[in-house]
Amino acid sequence: MNEYAEEIFDKMANCAPFKNYLPEPMIACVGIGGGGCNITSKLERKLPGVKMFCLNTDDISNAKRDGVTSYTFGKNITVNNRDSGGYLKVGKKAMKDDFPVIYDNIIENADLLIIVSSLGGGTGSGGTIEMVRKCNEYSKPYRLYTIKPFEFEDNRKEIADRAMEEIKKDARNLVIFDNNEFDGINDANNYISEEINKFVKEAHKRLVKIYFDGFIKVLQSAAEKVFPDKEYELILSKEKEIEHPSDDIALELSIRTDGPVGTGDFIG
C-alpha cells in the first residue's frame, strides 16, 4: 500500500487528476452443514465485501442453493457425497482434510469470519469443531453462531451436547441460540438471521473505519517521501460519515505545498 500511496502523490504533485476506491474490507459468512447453510442463505447481501458461503458434505443440498458460493467437502470419506451419517468424527475429518482448500478460497482474504452452524448433525457439529480449531491455529478473527436442536430431536440433541462441550473449550467468540426458545424452525431461522445481519452491518462499518484510518496514515507517510523538501498540508474533508467504500464523495484529499497543488477525489 505504501507504493500505491506514493504513486498517488506523484500524480498529485504533477497536477494529474485521479480517481480510485477506498480499500474495502471482506467479511465471509460461512454456513456449515444443512442448518447453518439454511440460515446463511437467508442473510442480506447488500453490503460490498460481504460474501456468503455454504459448506456441506451433501452435494445435492448444495446444488439447490442460489445466491451463495457452495462447496462440498469430505468427498473422499462420504458415500456418494451425501452426508456424514450423523457422525462427529466424519464431520471433523472431512473439514480437516479439505481445510487447506477452504482456507485458500474462502478464509485467507477475509478480515472477519461469521460461522453459522446448527448443531446435531455430523457435518455441522464435527465440521464446526474443526473449523474453530483451525481458525484459532491461523489466528483468524471469527464470530461463531451455534444453534441447539429441539428437545424432541433425541439423537441430534446428544450429538449437539457432545459437540458443544468441545466448541466451548476452543471458541473465542461464541453466540448460542436454542431452537426450543422459538415457535418453530422458521421462526428460529428468521430471528437468528436478523441478529447476524445486525452484527455484520456493525462489523462492516467498523472495518471500513479501520481501513480508512489506516489508509490515511499511509498517505501521510507517503507524502513525506514525495515532498521531502517542501512544506505540505494534508487536507481531509468528508461530507458524511463513511459507512462503506461506495459512499458518494467518500473523501477529498488535497496537498498544498510551495509548488503546484494536486487534488484527488476518492469516490465510489
PDB file of C-alpha atoms in Angstrom:
ATOM      1  CA  MET A   1       0.000   0.000   0.000  1.00  0.00           C
ATOM      2  CA  ASN A   2       2.933   2.375   0.568  1.00  0.00           C
ATOM      3  CA  GLU A   3       3.959   2.160  -3.086  1.00  0.00           C
ATOM      4  CA  TYR A   4       0.357   2.782  -4.109  1.00  0.00           C
ATOM      5  CA  ALA A   5       0.154   5.863  -1.890  1.00  0.00           C
ATOM      6  CA  GLU A   6       3.438   7.251  -3.255  1.00  0.00           C
ATOM      7  CA  GLU A   7       2.108   6.788  -6.787  1.00  0.00           C
ATOM      8  CA  ILE A   8      -0.970   8.823  -5.839  1.00  0.00           C
ATOM      9  CA  PHE A   9       1.158  11.662  -4.510  1.00  0.00           C
ATOM     10  CA  ASP A  10       3.398  11.632  -7.589  1.00  0.00           C
ATOM     11  CA  LYS A  11       0.275  12.215  -9.692  1.00  0.00           C
ATOM     12  CA  MET A  12      -0.961  14.916  -7.354  1.00  0.00           C
ATOM     13  CA  ALA A  13       2.390  16.708  -7.413  1.00  0.00           C
ATOM     14  CA  ASN A  14       2.134  16.884 -11.202  1.00  0.00           C
ATOM     15  CA  CYS A  15      -1.489  18.075 -11.027  1.00  0.00           C
ATOM     16  CA  ALA A  16      -2.694  14.828 -12.619  1.00  0.00           C
ATOM     17  CA  PRO A  17      -6.318  14.026 -11.723  1.00  0.00           C
ATOM     18  CA  PHE A  18      -7.113  10.549 -10.449  1.00  0.00           C
ATOM     19  CA  LYS A  19      -9.988   8.611  -9.007  1.00  0.00           C
ATOM     20  CA  ASN A  20      -9.954   5.420  -7.022  1.00  0.00           C
ATOM     21  CA  TYR A  21     -11.840   3.445  -4.400  1.00  0.00           C
ATOM     22  CA  LEU A  22     -11.066   3.313  -0.755  1.00  0.00           C
ATOM     23  CA  PRO A  23      -9.777  -0.099   0.384  1.00  0.00           C
ATOM     24  CA  GLU A  24     -12.676  -2.453   1.020  1.00  0.00           C
ATOM     25  CA  PRO A  25     -12.884  -4.996   3.872  1.00  0.00           C
ATOM     26  CA  MET A  26     -14.087  -8.542   3.292  1.00  0.00           C
ATOM     27  CA  ILE A  27     -16.414 -10.444   5.627  1.00  0.00           C
ATOM     28  CA  ALA A  28     -17.065 -14.110   4.870  1.00  0.00           C
ATOM     29  CA  CYS A  29     -20.324 -15.573   6.217  1.00  0.00           C
ATOM     30  CA  VAL A  30     -19.844 -19.339   6.292  1.00  0.00           C
ATOM     31  CA  GLY A  31     -22.610 -21.828   6.944  1.00  0.00           C
ATOM     32  CA  ILE A  32     -21.509 -25.337   7.917  1.00  0.00           C
ATOM     33  CA  GLY A  33     -23.919 -28.254   7.484  1.00  0.00           C
ATOM     34  CA  GLY A  34     -27.557 -28.137   6.370  1.00  0.00           C
ATOM     35  CA  GLY A  35     -28.953 -25.965   9.173  1.00  0.00           C
ATOM     36  CA  GLY A  36     -26.096 -23.466   9.130  1.00  0.00           C
ATOM     37  CA  CYS A  37     -26.345 -23.176   5.343  1.00  0.00           C
ATOM     38  CA  ASN A  38     -30.107 -22.576   5.567  1.00  0.00           C
ATOM     39  CA  ILE A  39     -29.543 -19.544   7.791  1.00  0.00           C
ATOM     40  CA  THR A  40     -26.571 -18.264   5.793  1.00  0.00           C
ATOM     41  CA  SER A  41     -28.672 -18.415   2.626  1.00  0.00           C
ATOM     42  CA  LYS A  42     -31.160 -16.009   4.265  1.00  0.00           C
ATOM     43  CA  LEU A  43     -28.589 -13.323   5.144  1.00  0.00           C
ATOM     44  CA  GLU A  44     -28.622  -9.926   3.439  1.00  0.00           C
ATOM     45  CA  ARG A  45     -26.256  -9.441   0.505  1.00  0.00           C
ATOM     46  CA  LYS A  46     -26.379  -5.671   0.138  1.00  0.00           C
ATOM     47  CA  LEU A  47     -23.054  -4.638   1.673  1.00  0.00           C
ATOM     48  CA  PRO A  48     -19.986  -4.659  -0.594  1.00  0.00           C
ATOM     49  CA  GLY A  49     -17.311  -7.092   0.518  1.00  0.00           C
ATOM     50  CA  VAL A  50     -19.732  -9.338   2.440  1.00  0.00           C
ATOM     51  CA  LYS A  51     -19.787 -12.785   0.837  1.00  0.00           C
ATOM     52  CA  MET A  52     -21.850 -15.895   1.574  1.00  0.00           C
ATOM     53  CA  PHE A  53     -20.512 -19.452   1.566  1.00  0.00           C
ATOM     54  CA  CYS A  54     -22.218 -22.770   2.250  1.00  0.00           C
ATOM     55  CA  LEU A  55     -20.049 -25.729   3.268  1.00  0.00           C
ATOM     56  CA  ASN A  56     -21.700 -29.124   3.369  1.00  0.00           C
ATOM     57  CA  THR A  57     -20.929 -32.799   2.780  1.00  0.00           C
ATOM     58  CA  ASP A  58     -24.254 -33.162   0.944  1.00  0.00           C
ATOM     59  CA  ASP A  59     -23.711 -32.421  -2.756  1.00  0.00           C
ATOM     60  CA  ILE A  60     -27.423 -32.483  -3.582  1.00  0.00           C
ATOM     61  CA  SER A  61     -28.280 -29.972  -0.851  1.00  0.00           C
ATOM     62  CA  ASN A  62     -25.548 -27.626  -2.038  1.00  0.00           C
ATOM     63  CA  ALA A  63     -26.769 -27.802  -5.619  1.00  0.00           C
ATOM     64  CA  LYS A  64     -30.160 -26.394  -4.594  1.00  0.00           C
ATOM     65  CA  ARG A  65     -28.786 -23.157  -3.142  1.00  0.00           C
ATOM     66  CA  ASP A  66     -28.888 -19.853  -5.020  1.00  0.00           C
ATOM     67  CA  GLY A  67     -27.008 -16.643  -4.409  1.00  0.00           C
ATOM     68  CA  VAL A  68     -24.246 -18.243  -2.337  1.00  0.00           C
ATOM     69  CA  THR A  69     -20.973 -19.973  -3.111  1.00  0.00           C
ATOM     70  CA  SER A  70     -21.363 -23.651  -2.200  1.00  0.00           C
ATOM     71  CA  TYR A  71     -18.555 -26.084  -1.542  1.00  0.00           C
ATOM     72  CA  THR A  72     -18.932 -29.815  -0.911  1.00  0.00           C
ATOM     73  CA  PHE A  73     -16.219 -31.063   1.406  1.00  0.00           C
ATOM     74  CA  GLY A  74     -15.342 -34.559   2.584  1.00  0.00           C
ATOM     75  CA  LYS A  75     -15.803 -36.196  -0.815  1.00  0.00           C
ATOM     76  CA  ASN A  76     -13.025 -38.663  -0.055  1.00  0.00           C
ATOM     77  CA  ILE A  77     -14.734 -40.113   3.016  1.00  0.00           C
ATOM     78  CA  THR A  78     -18.517 -39.770   2.465  1.00  0.00           C
ATOM     79  CA  VAL A  79     -20.701 -42.134   0.459  1.00  0.00           C
ATOM     80  CA  ASN A  80     -21.843 -40.610  -2.840  1.00  0.00           C
ATOM     81  CA  ASN A  81     -21.123 -37.126  -1.444  1.00  0.00           C
ATOM     82  CA  ARG A  82     -24.385 -37.241   0.500  1.00  0.00           C
ATOM     83  CA  ASP A  83     -23.641 -36.583   4.164  1.00  0.00           C
ATOM     84  CA  SER A  84     -21.608 -37.582   7.215  1.00  0.00           C
ATOM     85  CA  GLY A  85     -24.213 -40.010   8.540  1.00  0.00           C
ATOM     86  CA  GLY A  86     -24.537 -38.038  11.777  1.00  0.00           C
ATOM     87  CA  TYR A  87     -21.014 -38.976  12.883  1.00  0.00           C
ATOM     88  CA  LEU A  88     -18.954 -36.278  14.578  1.00  0.00           C
ATOM     89  CA  LYS A  89     -15.677 -37.919  13.622  1.00  0.00           C
ATOM     90  CA  VAL A  90     -16.665 -37.920   9.941  1.00  0.00           C
ATOM     91  CA  GLY A  91     -17.518 -34.213  10.026  1.00  0.00           C
ATOM     92  CA  LYS A  92     -14.239 -33.415  11.788  1.00  0.00           C
ATOM     93  CA  LYS A  93     -12.116 -35.415   9.354  1.00  0.00           C
ATOM     94  CA  ALA A  94     -13.951 -34.030   6.332  1.00  0.00           C
ATOM     95  CA  MET A  95     -13.240 -30.458   7.450  1.00  0.00           C
ATOM     96  CA  LYS A  96      -9.672 -31.231   8.435  1.00  0.00           C
ATOM     97  CA  ASP A  97      -8.880 -32.896   5.091  1.00  0.00           C
ATOM     98  CA  ASP A  98     -10.412 -30.119   2.992  1.00  0.00           C
ATOM     99  CA  PHE A  99      -9.415 -27.165   5.144  1.00  0.00           C
ATOM    100  CA  PRO A 100      -6.387 -26.166   3.006  1.00  0.00           C
ATOM    101  CA  VAL A 101      -8.695 -25.661   0.011  1.00  0.00           C
ATOM    102  CA  ILE A 102     -11.338 -23.914   2.122  1.00  0.00           C
ATOM    103  CA  TYR A 103      -8.701 -21.635   3.602  1.00  0.00           C
ATOM    104  CA  ASP A 104      -7.243 -20.656   0.229  1.00  0.00           C
ATOM    105  CA  ASN A 105     -10.610 -19.946  -1.384  1.00  0.00           C
ATOM    106  CA  ILE A 106     -12.684 -18.527   1.475  1.00  0.00           C
ATOM    107  CA  ILE A 107     -10.819 -17.704   4.647  1.00  0.00           C
ATOM    108  CA  GLU A 108      -7.398 -16.317   3.734  1.00  0.00           C
ATOM    109  CA  ASN A 109      -8.555 -12.962   2.342  1.00  0.00           C
ATOM    110  CA  ALA A 110     -11.352 -12.414   4.850  1.00  0.00           C
ATOM    111  CA  ASP A 111     -10.925  -9.792   7.566  1.00  0.00           C
ATOM    112  CA  LEU A 112     -13.647 -11.478   9.614  1.00  0.00           C
ATOM    113  CA  LEU A 113     -15.424 -14.823   9.511  1.00  0.00           C
ATOM    114  CA  ILE A 114     -19.047 -15.259  10.529  1.00  0.00           C
ATOM    115  CA  ILE A 115     -19.508 -19.007  11.136  1.00  0.00           C
ATOM    116  CA  VAL A 116     -23.044 -20.366  11.382  1.00  0.00           C
ATOM    117  CA  SER A 117     -23.819 -23.926  12.459  1.00  0.00           C
ATOM    118  CA  SER A 118     -26.932 -25.780  13.581  1.00  0.00           C
ATOM    119  CA  LEU A 119     -25.657 -28.482  15.908  1.00  0.00           C
ATOM    120  CA  GLY A 120     -26.959 -32.047  15.924  1.00  0.00           C
ATOM    121  CA  GLY A 121     -25.738 -33.409  12.611  1.00  0.00           C
ATOM    122  CA  GLY A 122     -22.311 -34.835  11.947  1.00  0.00           C
ATOM    123  CA  THR A 123     -21.328 -32.244   9.344  1.00  0.00           C
ATOM    124  CA  GLY A 124     -22.423 -29.114  11.171  1.00  0.00           C
ATOM    125  CA  SER A 125     -21.231 -30.323  14.564  1.00  0.00           C
ATOM    126  CA  GLY A 126     -17.980 -32.028  13.612  1.00  0.00           C
ATOM    127  CA  GLY A 127     -17.130 -29.536  10.875  1.00  0.00           C
ATOM    128  CA  THR A 128     -17.609 -26.603  13.238  1.00  0.00           C
ATOM    129  CA  ILE A 129     -15.367 -28.123  15.903  1.00  0.00           C
ATOM    130  CA  GLU A 130     -12.555 -28.465  13.380  1.00  0.00           C
ATOM    131  CA  MET A 131     -13.203 -25.057  11.776  1.00  0.00           C
ATOM    132  CA  VAL A 132     -12.865 -23.323  15.147  1.00  0.00           C
ATOM    133  CA  ARG A 133      -9.611 -25.119  15.889  1.00  0.00           C
ATOM    134  CA  LYS A 134      -8.179 -24.188  12.510  1.00  0.00           C
ATOM    135  CA  CYS A 135      -9.237 -20.543  12.792  1.00  0.00           C
ATOM    136  CA  ASN A 136      -7.512 -20.380  16.162  1.00  0.00           C
ATOM    137  CA  GLU A 137      -4.427 -22.007  14.685  1.00  0.00           C
ATOM    138  CA  TYR A 138      -4.304 -19.476  11.834  1.00  0.00           C
ATOM    139  CA  SER A 139      -5.213 -16.562  14.173  1.00  0.00           C
ATOM    140  CA  LYS A 140      -8.212 -15.707  12.023  1.00  0.00           C
ATOM    141  CA  PRO A 141     -10.830 -13.399  13.622  1.00  0.00           C
ATOM    142  CA  TYR A 142     -14.271 -15.016  13.749  1.00  0.00           C
ATOM    143  CA  ARG A 143     -17.650 -14.966  15.442  1.00  0.00           C
ATOM    144  CA  LEU A 144     -19.395 -18.309  15.787  1.00  0.00           C
ATOM    145  CA  TYR A 145     -23.178 -18.669  15.879  1.00  0.00           C
ATOM    146  CA  THR A 146     -24.402 -22.087  17.012  1.00  0.00           C
ATOM    147  CA  ILE A 147     -27.984 -23.336  17.274  1.00  0.00           C
ATOM    148  CA  LYS A 148     -29.097 -26.114  19.604  1.00  0.00           C
ATOM    149  CA  PRO A 149     -31.715 -28.607  18.307  1.00  0.00           C
ATOM    150  CA  PHE A 150     -35.240 -29.073  19.641  1.00  0.00           C
ATOM    151  CA  GLU A 151     -35.676 -31.267  22.724  1.00  0.00           C
ATOM    152  CA  PHE A 152     -37.695 -33.846  20.795  1.00  0.00           C
ATOM    153  CA  GLU A 153     -34.756 -34.479  18.472  1.00  0.00           C
ATOM    154  CA  ASP A 154     -33.189 -37.045  20.796  1.00  0.00           C
ATOM    155  CA  ASN A 155     -30.376 -38.240  18.543  1.00  0.00           C
ATOM    156  CA  ARG A 156     -29.451 -34.753  17.374  1.00  0.00           C
ATOM    157  CA  LYS A 157     -29.523 -33.396  20.924  1.00  0.00           C
ATOM    158  CA  GLU A 158     -26.989 -35.966  22.081  1.00  0.00           C
ATOM    159  CA  ILE A 159     -24.632 -35.117  19.228  1.00  0.00           C
ATOM    160  CA  ALA A 160     -25.147 -31.382  19.801  1.00  0.00           C
ATOM    161  CA  ASP A 161     -24.323 -31.677  23.504  1.00  0.00           C
ATOM    162  CA  ARG A 162     -21.103 -33.541  22.764  1.00  0.00           C
ATOM    163  CA  ALA A 163     -20.122 -31.019  20.120  1.00  0.00           C
ATOM    164  CA  MET A 164     -20.896 -28.061  22.364  1.00  0.00           C
ATOM    165  CA  GLU A 165     -18.558 -29.365  25.052  1.00  0.00           C
ATOM    166  CA  GLU A 166     -15.673 -29.298  22.570  1.00  0.00           C
ATOM    167  CA  ILE A 167     -16.670 -25.999  20.989  1.00  0.00           C
ATOM    168  CA  LYS A 168     -16.847 -24.192  24.336  1.00  0.00           C
ATOM    169  CA  LYS A 169     -13.286 -25.286  25.094  1.00  0.00           C
ATOM    170  CA  ASP A 170     -11.895 -23.672  21.953  1.00  0.00           C
ATOM    171  CA  ALA A 171     -14.277 -20.975  20.676  1.00  0.00           C
ATOM    172  CA  ARG A 172     -13.138 -17.423  21.387  1.00  0.00           C
ATOM    173  CA  ASN A 173     -16.261 -15.620  20.206  1.00  0.00           C
ATOM    174  CA  LEU A 174     -19.363 -17.745  20.628  1.00  0.00           C
ATOM    175  CA  VAL A 175     -23.077 -16.971  20.395  1.00  0.00           C
ATOM    176  CA  ILE A 176     -25.537 -19.744  21.302  1.00  0.00           C
ATOM    177  CA  PHE A 177     -29.180 -19.951  20.237  1.00  0.00           C
ATOM    178  CA  ASP A 178     -31.663 -22.654  21.241  1.00  0.00           C
ATOM    179  CA  ASN A 179     -34.432 -23.765  18.895  1.00  0.00           C
ATOM    180  CA  ASN A 180     -36.602 -24.546  21.921  1.00  0.00           C
ATOM    181  CA  GLU A 181     -36.957 -20.814  22.588  1.00  0.00           C
ATOM    182  CA  PHE A 182     -38.838 -20.333  19.310  1.00  0.00           C
ATOM    183  CA  ASP A 183     -42.235 -21.382  17.979  1.00  0.00           C
ATOM    184  CA  GLY A 184     -40.735 -23.372  15.128  1.00  0.00           C
ATOM    185  CA  ILE A 185     -37.760 -23.727  12.802  1.00  0.00           C
ATOM    186  CA  ASN A 186     -38.831 -20.886  10.500  1.00  0.00           C
ATOM    187  CA  ASP A 187     -39.282 -18.542  13.435  1.00  0.00           C
ATOM    188  CA  ALA A 188     -35.851 -19.511  14.744  1.00  0.00           C
ATOM    189  CA  ASN A 189     -34.088 -19.111  11.391  1.00  0.00           C
ATOM    190  CA  ASN A 190     -35.683 -15.724  10.720  1.00  0.00           C
ATOM    191  CA  TYR A 191     -34.746 -14.353  14.137  1.00  0.00           C
ATOM    192  CA  ILE A 192     -31.192 -15.693  14.042  1.00  0.00           C
ATOM    193  CA  SER A 193     -30.554 -14.427  10.521  1.00  0.00           C
ATOM    194  CA  GLU A 194     -31.711 -10.939  11.540  1.00  0.00           C
ATOM    195  CA  GLU A 195     -29.421 -10.951  14.574  1.00  0.00           C
ATOM    196  CA  ILE A 196     -26.490 -11.948  12.361  1.00  0.00           C
ATOM    197  CA  ASN A 197     -27.404  -9.248   9.835  1.00  0.00           C
ATOM    198  CA  LYS A 198     -27.276  -6.610  12.582  1.00  0.00           C
ATOM    199  CA  PHE A 199     -23.848  -7.741  13.712  1.00  0.00           C
ATOM    200  CA  VAL A 200     -22.468  -7.936  10.160  1.00  0.00           C
ATOM    201  CA  LYS A 201     -23.590  -4.371   9.396  1.00  0.00           C
ATOM    202  CA  GLU A 202     -21.923  -3.025  12.526  1.00  0.00           C
ATOM    203  CA  ALA A 203     -18.756  -5.079  11.975  1.00  0.00           C
ATOM    204  CA  HIS A 204     -18.546  -3.929   8.367  1.00  0.00           C
ATOM    205  CA  LYS A 205     -18.874  -0.293   9.429  1.00  0.00           C
ATOM    206  CA  ARG A 206     -16.072  -0.689  11.974  1.00  0.00           C
ATOM    207  CA  LEU A 207     -13.803  -2.444   9.479  1.00  0.00           C
ATOM    208  CA  VAL A 208     -14.314   0.304   6.917  1.00  0.00           C
ATOM    209  CA  LYS A 209     -13.275   2.890   9.510  1.00  0.00           C
ATOM    210  CA  ILE A 210     -10.169   0.859  10.362  1.00  0.00           C
ATOM    211  CA  TYR A 211      -9.285   0.633   6.664  1.00  0.00           C
ATOM    212  CA  PHE A 212      -9.956   4.332   6.170  1.00  0.00           C
ATOM    213  CA  ASP A 213      -7.883   5.467   9.163  1.00  0.00           C
ATOM    214  CA  GLY A 214      -5.033   3.146   8.181  1.00  0.00           C
ATOM    215  CA  PHE A 215      -5.065   4.360   4.591  1.00  0.00           C
ATOM    216  CA  ILE A 216      -4.869   7.996   5.687  1.00  0.00           C
ATOM    217  CA  LYS A 217      -1.821   7.199   7.826  1.00  0.00           C
ATOM    218  CA  VAL A 218      -0.182   5.546   4.823  1.00  0.00           C
ATOM    219  CA  LEU A 219      -0.944   8.593   2.665  1.00  0.00           C
ATOM    220  CA  GLN A 220       0.543  10.907   5.263  1.00  0.00           C
ATOM    221  CA  SER A 221       3.689   8.789   5.433  1.00  0.00           C
ATOM    222  CA  ALA A 222       3.954   8.702   1.643  1.00  0.00           C
ATOM    223  CA  ALA A 223       3.582  12.487   1.433  1.00  0.00           C
ATOM    224  CA  GLU A 224       6.731  12.911   3.481  1.00  0.00           C
ATOM    225  CA  LYS A 225       8.651  10.847   0.924  1.00  0.00           C
ATOM    226  CA  VAL A 226       7.187  12.520  -2.157  1.00  0.00           C
ATOM    227  CA  PHE A 227       7.619  16.049  -0.754  1.00  0.00           C
ATOM    228  CA  PRO A 228      10.800  15.669   1.342  1.00  0.00           C
ATOM    229  CA  ASP A 229      11.993  19.261   0.869  1.00  0.00           C
ATOM    230  CA  LYS A 230       8.660  21.073   0.905  1.00  0.00           C
ATOM    231  CA  GLU A 231       6.174  22.062   3.468  1.00  0.00           C
ATOM    232  CA  TYR A 232       2.807  20.494   2.803  1.00  0.00           C
ATOM    233  CA  GLU A 233      -0.622  20.393   4.276  1.00  0.00           C
ATOM    234  CA  LEU A 234      -2.793  17.279   4.105  1.00  0.00           C
ATOM    235  CA  ILE A 235      -6.413  18.351   3.975  1.00  0.00           C
ATOM    236  CA  LEU A 236      -9.114  15.766   4.572  1.00  0.00           C
ATOM    237  CA  SER A 237     -12.783  16.546   4.233  1.00  0.00           C
ATOM    238  CA  LYS A 238     -15.750  14.189   4.461  1.00  0.00           C
ATOM    239  CA  GLU A 239     -19.251  15.222   3.518  1.00  0.00           C
ATOM    240  CA  LYS A 240     -20.698  12.480   5.702  1.00  0.00           C
ATOM    241  CA  GLU A 241     -19.659   9.571   7.867  1.00  0.00           C
ATOM    242  CA  ILE A 242     -18.210   6.783   5.754  1.00  0.00           C
ATOM    243  CA  GLU A 243     -20.091   3.507   6.082  1.00  0.00           C
ATOM    244  CA  HIS A 244     -18.770   1.706   3.047  1.00  0.00           C
ATOM    245  CA  PRO A 245     -16.482   2.472   0.072  1.00  0.00           C
ATOM    246  CA  SER A 246     -19.369   3.108  -2.305  1.00  0.00           C
ATOM    247  CA  ASP A 247     -20.474   6.219  -0.408  1.00  0.00           C
ATOM    248  CA  ASP A 248     -20.588   9.200  -2.774  1.00  0.00           C
ATOM    249  CA  ILE A 249     -17.589  11.510  -2.358  1.00  0.00           C
ATOM    250  CA  ALA A 250     -16.230   9.490   0.497  1.00  0.00           C
ATOM    251  CA  LEU A 251     -13.036  11.522   0.757  1.00  0.00           C
ATOM    252  CA  GLU A 252     -11.452  14.586  -0.755  1.00  0.00           C
ATOM    253  CA  LEU A 253      -7.716  14.740  -0.297  1.00  0.00           C
ATOM    254  CA  SER A 254      -5.622  17.791  -1.169  1.00  0.00           C
ATOM    255  CA  ILE A 255      -1.945  18.569  -0.935  1.00  0.00           C
ATOM    256  CA  ARG A 256      -0.741  22.147  -0.634  1.00  0.00           C
ATOM    257  CA  THR A 257       2.966  22.880  -0.994  1.00  0.00           C
ATOM    258  CA  ASP A 258       5.014  25.875  -2.083  1.00  0.00           C
ATOM    259  CA  GLY A 259       4.708  24.449  -5.589  1.00  0.00           C
ATOM    260  CA  PRO A 260       1.752  23.208  -7.682  1.00  0.00           C
ATOM    261  CA  VAL A 261      -1.316  21.912  -5.943  1.00  0.00           C
ATOM    262  CA  GLY A 262      -2.772  18.484  -6.701  1.00  0.00           C
ATOM    263  CA  THR A 263      -6.158  17.271  -5.614  1.00  0.00           C
ATOM    264  CA  GLY A 264      -7.693  13.824  -5.734  1.00  0.00           C
ATOM    265  CA  ASP A 265     -11.211  12.664  -5.072  1.00  0.00           C
ATOM    266  CA  PHE A 266     -11.756   9.178  -3.705  1.00  0.00           C
ATOM    267  CA  ILE A 267     -15.269   8.239  -4.750  1.00  0.00           C
ATOM    268  CA  GLY A 268     -17.318   5.082  -5.067  1.00  0.00           C
TER     269      GLY A 268
END
